[in-house]
Amino acid sequence: MEQTFIMIKPDGVQRGLIGDIISRFEKKGFYLKGMKFMNVERSFAQQHYADLSDKPFFPGLVEYIISGPVVAMVWEGKDVVLTGRRIIGATRPWEAAPGTIRGDYAVEVGRNVIHGSDSVDNAKKEIALWFPEGLAEWRSDLHPWVYEA
Ligand code: IDP
Ligand code: MG
């Protein structure tokens, strides 16, 4: 079972999309393993997006992420990193398929509502950065109704 880091960005929070977004991952059959509602420090946002620090949009991206509280989450499940990215949709909302979160709710790349780890390795790094305190240990009693093994 994989884990991925998912964050509802400040625009998703402001627009009242928290419940809908959580519901999509929950109903799919993934397990919520960690969640916190928090404001992000500038230096922390810079660390999270360190790989993009040389991009022209980096300063604006950091301002965006610190502009209001975010919902930081860890979700667990089979192939959750790739499947999570497919639930989220393409980075540029005009390329995101209808039915995806960005396809349904976003217009601008700089207001694309949600973050999801793009690889298993990056998921591990992001989970360690955002949840150094560790995660909840549990498995749904419905597990066999969602997973074959
Ligand atoms: P991802 O969020 O789909 O993984 P990344 O390429 O990792 O996309 O970029 C991180 C975030 O930076 C995007 O989600 C988006 O908010 C922002 N971003 C990416 N490209 C642009 C751009 O060209 N202009 C403004 N913001 C951008
Ligand atoms: Mg990314």
Short mmCIF file of C-alpha atoms and ligand atoms in Angstrom, two decimals:
data_model
loop_
_atom_site.label_atom_id
_atom_site.label_comp_id
_atom_site.label_asym_id
_atom_site.label_seq_id
_atom_site.Cartn_x
_atom_site.Cartn_y
_atom_site.Cartn_z
CA MET A 1 0.00 0.00 0.00
CA GLU A 2 1.33 3.40 -1.02
CA GLN A 3 0.92 6.73 0.70
CA THR A 4 0.66 10.16 -0.90
CA PHE A 5 0.67 13.73 0.35
CA ILE A 6 -2.40 15.76 -0.66
CA MET A 7 -2.91 19.42 0.21
CA ILE A 8 -6.01 21.51 -0.36
CA LYS A 9 -4.54 24.90 -1.25
CA PRO A 10 -5.85 28.21 0.19
CA ASP A 11 -8.24 28.78 -2.75
CA GLY A 12 -9.83 25.37 -2.21
CA VAL A 13 -10.35 26.22 1.46
CA GLN A 14 -11.77 29.69 0.72
CA ARG A 15 -14.12 28.27 -1.89
CA GLY A 16 -15.60 25.67 0.44
CA LEU A 17 -14.25 22.64 -1.42
CA ILE A 18 -12.73 20.80 1.57
CA GLY A 19 -15.64 18.42 2.05
CA ASP A 20 -16.02 17.57 -1.62
CA ILE A 21 -12.30 16.92 -2.08
CA ILE A 22 -11.99 14.72 1.00
CA SER A 23 -15.13 12.89 -0.06
CA ARG A 24 -13.66 11.98 -3.45
CA PHE A 25 -10.62 10.30 -1.89
CA GLU A 26 -12.69 8.73 0.87
CA LYS A 27 -15.36 7.28 -1.41
CA LYS A 28 -12.75 5.96 -3.82
CA GLY A 29 -11.51 3.60 -1.12
CA PHE A 30 -8.37 5.33 0.13
CA TYR A 31 -7.57 5.71 3.82
CA LEU A 32 -7.01 9.02 5.51
CA LYS A 33 -3.84 8.59 7.59
CA GLY A 34 -3.09 12.18 8.60
CA MET A 35 -4.83 15.55 8.38
CA LYS A 36 -4.24 19.05 9.68
CA PHE A 37 -5.69 22.48 8.99
CA MET A 38 -2.89 25.00 9.19
CA ASN A 39 -1.27 28.18 8.03
CA VAL A 40 2.05 27.66 6.27
CA GLU A 41 5.16 29.72 6.99
CA ARG A 42 6.90 31.29 4.03
CA SER A 43 10.12 29.30 4.61
CA PHE A 44 8.12 26.07 4.85
CA ALA A 45 6.31 26.78 1.55
CA GLN A 46 9.70 27.48 -0.05
CA GLN A 47 10.98 24.16 1.27
CA HIS A 48 7.93 22.25 0.00
CA TYR A 49 8.36 23.74 -3.48
CA ALA A 50 12.19 23.82 -3.43
CA ASP A 51 12.42 21.93 -6.75
CA LEU A 52 10.61 24.85 -8.44
CA SER A 53 12.72 27.63 -6.88
CA ASP A 54 14.26 28.66 -10.20
CA LYS A 55 10.89 29.02 -11.97
CA PRO A 56 9.63 32.52 -12.74
CA PHE A 57 6.31 31.75 -11.00
CA PHE A 58 8.01 30.58 -7.76
CA PRO A 59 7.55 33.82 -5.75
CA GLY A 60 3.87 33.98 -6.73
CA LEU A 61 3.45 30.30 -5.91
CA VAL A 62 4.86 30.82 -2.41
CA GLU A 63 2.57 33.85 -1.85
CA TYR A 64 -0.39 31.75 -2.98
CA ILE A 65 0.37 28.89 -0.60
CA ILE A 66 0.82 31.19 2.41
CA SER A 67 -2.23 33.35 1.57
CA GLY A 68 -4.56 31.37 3.87
CA PRO A 69 -4.89 28.07 5.67
CA VAL A 70 -4.44 24.76 3.86
CA VAL A 71 -5.58 21.21 4.58
CA ALA A 72 -2.56 18.90 4.65
CA MET A 73 -3.37 15.20 4.35
CA VAL A 74 -1.84 11.79 3.87
CA TRP A 75 -3.91 9.22 1.97
CA GLU A 76 -3.06 5.55 1.71
CA GLY A 77 -4.11 2.89 -0.77
CA LYS A 78 -3.18 0.78 -3.75
CA ASP A 79 -1.42 2.95 -6.36
CA VAL A 80 -2.61 6.04 -4.49
CA VAL A 81 0.19 8.28 -5.82
CA LEU A 82 -0.70 7.88 -9.50
CA THR A 83 -4.43 7.46 -8.90
CA GLY A 84 -4.41 10.54 -6.67
CA ARG A 85 -2.84 12.55 -9.49
CA ARG A 86 -5.56 11.29 -11.83
CA ILE A 87 -8.28 12.30 -9.37
CA ILE A 88 -6.66 15.74 -9.15
CA GLY A 89 -6.20 16.25 -12.89
CA ALA A 90 -3.58 18.02 -14.98
CA THR A 91 -1.55 20.90 -13.53
CA ARG A 92 -3.04 23.37 -16.02
CA PRO A 93 -6.79 23.32 -15.35
CA TRP A 94 -7.67 23.89 -19.01
CA GLU A 95 -5.93 20.56 -19.71
CA ALA A 96 -7.59 18.79 -16.76
CA ALA A 97 -10.36 16.41 -17.76
CA PRO A 98 -13.89 17.10 -16.58
CA GLY A 99 -14.57 14.91 -13.55
CA THR A 100 -11.15 15.63 -12.07
CA ILE A 101 -10.87 18.12 -9.21
CA ARG A 102 -8.99 20.69 -11.29
CA GLY A 103 -11.17 19.94 -14.32
CA ASP A 104 -14.30 20.61 -12.29
CA TYR A 105 -13.20 23.49 -10.06
CA ALA A 106 -10.21 25.38 -11.44
CA VAL A 107 -9.50 27.81 -14.27
CA GLU A 108 -6.00 29.17 -13.65
CA VAL A 109 -2.75 27.23 -13.11
CA GLY A 110 -1.93 29.59 -10.24
CA ARG A 111 -5.28 28.80 -8.56
CA ASN A 112 -5.51 25.07 -9.13
CA VAL A 113 -7.01 24.17 -5.73
CA ILE A 114 -4.99 21.13 -4.74
CA HIS A 115 -1.53 19.56 -4.53
CA GLY A 116 -0.67 15.88 -4.85
CA SER A 117 2.72 14.14 -4.76
CA ASP A 118 3.97 13.24 -8.25
CA SER A 119 5.98 10.10 -7.37
CA VAL A 120 6.38 7.58 -4.57
CA ASP A 121 9.78 9.07 -3.68
CA ASN A 122 8.44 12.62 -3.52
CA ALA A 123 5.45 11.41 -1.51
CA LYS A 124 7.84 9.99 1.10
CA LYS A 125 9.77 13.27 1.24
CA GLU A 126 6.62 15.39 1.47
CA ILE A 127 5.05 13.20 4.15
CA ALA A 128 8.25 13.41 6.21
CA LEU A 129 8.27 17.20 5.80
CA TRP A 130 4.61 17.79 6.64
CA PHE A 131 3.99 15.01 9.17
CA PRO A 132 7.19 14.54 11.19
CA GLU A 133 4.98 13.55 14.15
CA GLY A 134 3.81 10.42 12.31
CA LEU A 135 0.47 9.15 11.06
CA ALA A 136 -2.60 7.38 12.36
CA GLU A 137 -2.54 3.59 12.27
CA TRP A 138 -5.79 2.09 11.10
CA ARG A 139 -7.53 0.11 8.43
CA SER A 140 -11.23 0.26 7.64
CA ASP A 141 -13.35 -2.72 8.61
CA LEU A 142 -14.70 -2.48 5.05
CA HIS A 143 -11.22 -3.25 3.63
CA PRO A 144 -12.22 -6.59 2.05
CA TRP A 145 -15.16 -4.86 0.31
CA VAL A 146 -12.79 -2.50 -1.47
CA TYR A 147 -9.56 -4.53 -1.81
CA GLU A 148 -9.28 -8.10 -3.04
CA ALA A 149 -6.46 -8.83 -0.61
P1 IDP B 1 1.55 19.96 -9.86
O1 IDP B 1 0.95 20.75 -8.73
O2 IDP B 1 0.50 19.49 -10.82
O3 IDP B 1 2.47 18.86 -9.40
P2 IDP B 1 3.98 21.44 -10.53
O4 IDP B 1 4.59 21.53 -11.88
O5 IDP B 1 4.66 20.63 -9.49
O6 IDP B 1 2.45 20.99 -10.72
O7 IDP B 1 3.82 22.93 -10.01
C1 IDP B 1 3.47 23.18 -8.67
C2 IDP B 1 2.43 24.26 -8.63
O8 IDP B 1 2.99 25.47 -9.12
C3 IDP B 1 1.20 24.03 -9.52
O9 IDP B 1 0.23 23.20 -8.93
C4 IDP B 1 0.70 25.45 -9.70
O10 IDP B 1 -0.03 25.87 -8.56
C5 IDP B 1 2.00 26.23 -9.77
N1 IDP B 1 2.40 26.44 -11.15
C6 IDP B 1 2.94 25.54 -12.01
N2 IDP B 1 3.17 26.09 -13.22
C7 IDP B 1 2.78 27.37 -13.11
C8 IDP B 1 2.77 28.48 -14.03
O11 IDP B 1 3.17 28.38 -15.19
N3 IDP B 1 2.28 29.66 -13.55
C9 IDP B 1 1.83 29.80 -12.27
N4 IDP B 1 1.82 28.80 -11.38
C10 IDP B 1 2.29 27.60 -11.80
MG MG B 2 4.25 18.95 -8.38
#
